[in-house]
Amino acid sequence: MNFKLVSMIEKVEIVKVTQTEGVFIGVVDRKGLSIFENGEIATTSCRGTFDSKKGFQGYSSIIFEDGATLLLSWKGPTIQPAPAGGKFREYKLAFEYVEGIGRFKGIKGNGTFSGKEPQWDPDYKAKGFALYEFTGTYTPPSK
């Protein structure tokens, strides 16, 4: 199952860890659209936590027009800033299918996804805009 997700940060909270240099933790809430190879589009909500030392982890709910839903869990290393002068920062995380509803009930599988975030000028208001490309394998639910 391969698809792309275009999303924006709806909410992010970051707190610095006291008595340390450059260590922070936080939560993030993203919303977007997943676009599948067959042309199907689904609304997507991604919620997770991050730690500047331990990386990211969270869940994504992908809800299709017919009500079918995929729940993915994901995790990965810390995300580094874009290289000097770079227009994008890029990273890769792993995911697994946790649950399916409707036509996806009983789904099992996993994969990886890559993220690509533009590094806009400081005044640009659409911070947190990102493109994700998911590639994974799954065992379809038994009928």
PDB file of C-alpha atoms in Angstrom:
ATOM      1  CA  MET A   1       0.000   0.000   0.000  1.00  0.00           C
ATOM      2  CA  ASN A   2       1.657   3.197  -1.172  1.00  0.00           C
ATOM      3  CA  PHE A   3       0.260   6.673  -0.651  1.00  0.00           C
ATOM      4  CA  LYS A   4       1.219  10.311  -0.120  1.00  0.00           C
ATOM      5  CA  LEU A   5       0.110  12.551   2.728  1.00  0.00           C
ATOM      6  CA  VAL A   6       0.150  16.335   2.552  1.00  0.00           C
ATOM      7  CA  SER A   7      -0.372  17.857   5.998  1.00  0.00           C
ATOM      8  CA  MET A   8      -0.041  20.933   8.179  1.00  0.00           C
ATOM      9  CA  ILE A   9       0.602  21.262  11.880  1.00  0.00           C
ATOM     10  CA  GLU A  10      -2.646  22.158  13.608  1.00  0.00           C
ATOM     11  CA  LYS A  11      -1.104  22.384  17.065  1.00  0.00           C
ATOM     12  CA  VAL A  12       2.332  21.926  18.577  1.00  0.00           C
ATOM     13  CA  GLU A  13       3.508  22.365  22.161  1.00  0.00           C
ATOM     14  CA  ILE A  14       7.215  22.346  22.991  1.00  0.00           C
ATOM     15  CA  VAL A  15       8.819  22.609  26.429  1.00  0.00           C
ATOM     16  CA  LYS A  16      12.507  22.842  27.267  1.00  0.00           C
ATOM     17  CA  VAL A  17      13.828  20.284  29.736  1.00  0.00           C
ATOM     18  CA  THR A  18      15.103  22.190  32.767  1.00  0.00           C
ATOM     19  CA  GLN A  19      18.843  22.273  33.465  1.00  0.00           C
ATOM     20  CA  THR A  20      19.839  20.953  30.046  1.00  0.00           C
ATOM     21  CA  GLU A  21      21.127  22.540  26.878  1.00  0.00           C
ATOM     22  CA  GLY A  22      19.141  21.916  23.698  1.00  0.00           C
ATOM     23  CA  VAL A  23      16.849  19.229  25.120  1.00  0.00           C
ATOM     24  CA  PHE A  24      13.095  19.586  24.603  1.00  0.00           C
ATOM     25  CA  ILE A  25       9.964  17.461  24.471  1.00  0.00           C
ATOM     26  CA  GLY A  26       6.557  18.069  22.983  1.00  0.00           C
ATOM     27  CA  VAL A  27       3.357  16.997  21.308  1.00  0.00           C
ATOM     28  CA  VAL A  28       2.176  17.597  17.754  1.00  0.00           C
ATOM     29  CA  ASP A  29      -1.203  17.392  16.011  1.00  0.00           C
ATOM     30  CA  ARG A  30      -1.205  17.309  12.178  1.00  0.00           C
ATOM     31  CA  LYS A  31      -4.137  17.230   9.780  1.00  0.00           C
ATOM     32  CA  GLY A  32      -4.041  16.481   6.070  1.00  0.00           C
ATOM     33  CA  LEU A  33      -5.099  14.447   3.077  1.00  0.00           C
ATOM     34  CA  SER A  34      -3.743  11.033   2.125  1.00  0.00           C
ATOM     35  CA  ILE A  35      -3.751  10.350  -1.608  1.00  0.00           C
ATOM     36  CA  PHE A  36      -3.599   6.714  -2.709  1.00  0.00           C
ATOM     37  CA  GLU A  37      -2.282   5.240  -5.970  1.00  0.00           C
ATOM     38  CA  ASN A  38      -5.825   4.261  -7.020  1.00  0.00           C
ATOM     39  CA  GLY A  39      -6.949   7.910  -6.722  1.00  0.00           C
ATOM     40  CA  GLU A  40      -8.752   7.459  -3.411  1.00  0.00           C
ATOM     41  CA  ILE A  41      -8.407  10.340  -0.925  1.00  0.00           C
ATOM     42  CA  ALA A  42      -8.773  10.067   2.868  1.00  0.00           C
ATOM     43  CA  THR A  43      -8.690  12.593   5.698  1.00  0.00           C
ATOM     44  CA  THR A  44      -5.757  12.007   8.015  1.00  0.00           C
ATOM     45  CA  SER A  45      -5.010  13.003  11.595  1.00  0.00           C
ATOM     46  CA  CYS A  46      -1.530  12.449  13.030  1.00  0.00           C
ATOM     47  CA  ARG A  47      -0.833  12.877  16.722  1.00  0.00           C
ATOM     48  CA  GLY A  48       2.446  12.206  18.391  1.00  0.00           C
ATOM     49  CA  THR A  49       5.146  13.068  20.845  1.00  0.00           C
ATOM     50  CA  PHE A  50       8.738  14.034  20.292  1.00  0.00           C
ATOM     51  CA  ASP A  51      11.914  14.219  22.308  1.00  0.00           C
ATOM     52  CA  SER A  52      15.003  15.965  20.967  1.00  0.00           C
ATOM     53  CA  LYS A  53      17.152  13.073  22.230  1.00  0.00           C
ATOM     54  CA  LYS A  54      14.897  10.034  21.627  1.00  0.00           C
ATOM     55  CA  GLY A  55      12.936  10.927  18.491  1.00  0.00           C
ATOM     56  CA  PHE A  56       9.298  10.766  17.435  1.00  0.00           C
ATOM     57  CA  GLN A  57       6.400   8.383  18.018  1.00  0.00           C
ATOM     58  CA  GLY A  58       2.683   8.590  17.461  1.00  0.00           C
ATOM     59  CA  TYR A  59      -0.411   7.475  15.595  1.00  0.00           C
ATOM     60  CA  SER A  60      -2.157   8.362  12.345  1.00  0.00           C
ATOM     61  CA  SER A  61      -5.859   7.797  11.674  1.00  0.00           C
ATOM     62  CA  ILE A  62      -6.730   7.606   7.988  1.00  0.00           C
ATOM     63  CA  ILE A  63     -10.483   7.831   7.361  1.00  0.00           C
ATOM     64  CA  PHE A  64     -11.942   7.062   3.924  1.00  0.00           C
ATOM     65  CA  GLU A  65     -15.176   8.370   2.433  1.00  0.00           C
ATOM     66  CA  ASP A  66     -16.941   5.022   3.030  1.00  0.00           C
ATOM     67  CA  GLY A  67     -15.987   5.131   6.741  1.00  0.00           C
ATOM     68  CA  ALA A  68     -13.218   2.528   6.458  1.00  0.00           C
ATOM     69  CA  THR A  69     -10.305   3.501   8.684  1.00  0.00           C
ATOM     70  CA  LEU A  70      -6.640   2.634   9.064  1.00  0.00           C
ATOM     71  CA  LEU A  71      -4.780   3.273  12.319  1.00  0.00           C
ATOM     72  CA  LEU A  72      -0.980   3.372  12.005  1.00  0.00           C
ATOM     73  CA  SER A  73       1.619   3.703  14.744  1.00  0.00           C
ATOM     74  CA  TRP A  74       4.957   5.238  13.817  1.00  0.00           C
ATOM     75  CA  LYS A  75       8.322   6.046  15.344  1.00  0.00           C
ATOM     76  CA  GLY A  76      11.676   7.292  14.272  1.00  0.00           C
ATOM     77  CA  PRO A  77      14.837   9.132  15.172  1.00  0.00           C
ATOM     78  CA  THR A  78      15.154  12.822  15.884  1.00  0.00           C
ATOM     79  CA  ILE A  79      14.725  15.098  12.879  1.00  0.00           C
ATOM     80  CA  GLN A  80      17.711  17.191  11.928  1.00  0.00           C
ATOM     81  CA  PRO A  81      17.477  20.723  10.507  1.00  0.00           C
ATOM     82  CA  ALA A  82      17.889  21.253   6.769  1.00  0.00           C
ATOM     83  CA  PRO A  83      21.504  21.495   5.643  1.00  0.00           C
ATOM     84  CA  ALA A  84      22.891  25.028   5.482  1.00  0.00           C
ATOM     85  CA  GLY A  85      21.186  26.815   2.612  1.00  0.00           C
ATOM     86  CA  GLY A  86      18.884  23.831   2.062  1.00  0.00           C
ATOM     87  CA  LYS A  87      15.239  24.322   1.103  1.00  0.00           C
ATOM     88  CA  PHE A  88      13.991  21.080   2.735  1.00  0.00           C
ATOM     89  CA  ARG A  89      14.701  18.903   5.703  1.00  0.00           C
ATOM     90  CA  GLU A  90      14.124  15.215   5.073  1.00  0.00           C
ATOM     91  CA  TYR A  91      13.739  12.194   7.321  1.00  0.00           C
ATOM     92  CA  LYS A  92      12.473   8.610   7.407  1.00  0.00           C
ATOM     93  CA  LEU A  93      10.338   6.817  10.008  1.00  0.00           C
ATOM     94  CA  ALA A  94       8.874   3.315  10.377  1.00  0.00           C
ATOM     95  CA  PHE A  95       5.180   2.488  10.733  1.00  0.00           C
ATOM     96  CA  GLU A  96       2.913  -0.477  11.341  1.00  0.00           C
ATOM     97  CA  TYR A  97      -0.797  -1.056  10.837  1.00  0.00           C
ATOM     98  CA  VAL A  98      -2.351  -1.220  14.314  1.00  0.00           C
ATOM     99  CA  GLU A  99      -6.020  -1.566  13.466  1.00  0.00           C
ATOM    100  CA  GLY A 100      -8.485  -1.425  10.618  1.00  0.00           C
ATOM    101  CA  ILE A 101     -12.184  -0.588  10.545  1.00  0.00           C
ATOM    102  CA  GLY A 102     -14.617  -1.603   7.816  1.00  0.00           C
ATOM    103  CA  ARG A 103     -12.903  -3.069   4.760  1.00  0.00           C
ATOM    104  CA  PHE A 104      -9.545  -2.903   6.607  1.00  0.00           C
ATOM    105  CA  LYS A 105     -10.640  -4.868   9.703  1.00  0.00           C
ATOM    106  CA  GLY A 106      -7.907  -7.386  10.531  1.00  0.00           C
ATOM    107  CA  ILE A 107      -5.162  -5.690   8.468  1.00  0.00           C
ATOM    108  CA  LYS A 108      -1.567  -6.455   9.441  1.00  0.00           C
ATOM    109  CA  GLY A 109       1.689  -5.087   8.044  1.00  0.00           C
ATOM    110  CA  ASN A 110       4.332  -2.395   8.201  1.00  0.00           C
ATOM    111  CA  GLY A 111       6.529  -0.085   6.189  1.00  0.00           C
ATOM    112  CA  THR A 112       8.417   3.170   6.154  1.00  0.00           C
ATOM    113  CA  PHE A 113       7.636   6.730   5.228  1.00  0.00           C
ATOM    114  CA  SER A 114       9.791   9.652   4.305  1.00  0.00           C
ATOM    115  CA  GLY A 115       9.027  13.224   5.228  1.00  0.00           C
ATOM    116  CA  LYS A 116       9.999  16.346   3.360  1.00  0.00           C
ATOM    117  CA  GLU A 117       9.403  19.732   4.984  1.00  0.00           C
ATOM    118  CA  PRO A 118      10.117  23.034   3.244  1.00  0.00           C
ATOM    119  CA  GLN A 119      12.190  25.493   5.233  1.00  0.00           C
ATOM    120  CA  TRP A 120      10.416  28.776   4.504  1.00  0.00           C
ATOM    121  CA  ASP A 121      11.594  32.227   5.426  1.00  0.00           C
ATOM    122  CA  PRO A 122      10.815  33.174   9.065  1.00  0.00           C
ATOM    123  CA  ASP A 123       7.772  35.291   8.122  1.00  0.00           C
ATOM    124  CA  TYR A 124       5.950  32.541   6.202  1.00  0.00           C
ATOM    125  CA  LYS A 125       2.805  31.585   8.100  1.00  0.00           C
ATOM    126  CA  ALA A 126       2.356  27.974   6.877  1.00  0.00           C
ATOM    127  CA  LYS A 127       4.946  26.450   9.176  1.00  0.00           C
ATOM    128  CA  GLY A 128       4.783  22.715   9.554  1.00  0.00           C
ATOM    129  CA  PHE A 129       3.691  22.030   5.976  1.00  0.00           C
ATOM    130  CA  ALA A 130       5.002  18.601   4.923  1.00  0.00           C
ATOM    131  CA  LEU A 131       4.820  15.918   2.255  1.00  0.00           C
ATOM    132  CA  TYR A 132       5.034  12.290   3.378  1.00  0.00           C
ATOM    133  CA  GLU A 133       5.437   9.262   1.120  1.00  0.00           C
ATOM    134  CA  PHE A 134       4.376   5.929   2.635  1.00  0.00           C
ATOM    135  CA  THR A 135       5.520   2.566   1.290  1.00  0.00           C
ATOM    136  CA  GLY A 136       4.395  -0.573   3.031  1.00  0.00           C
ATOM    137  CA  THR A 137       3.217  -4.120   2.755  1.00  0.00           C
ATOM    138  CA  TYR A 138       0.155  -5.586   4.357  1.00  0.00           C
ATOM    139  CA  THR A 139      -1.870  -8.735   4.699  1.00  0.00           C
ATOM    140  CA  PRO A 140      -5.435  -7.934   3.721  1.00  0.00           C
ATOM    141  CA  PRO A 141      -8.197  -8.847   6.121  1.00  0.00           C
ATOM    142  CA  SER A 142      -9.596 -12.331   5.638  1.00  0.00           C
ATOM    143  CA  LYS A 143     -13.099 -12.396   4.195  1.00  0.00           C
TER     144      LYS A 143
END
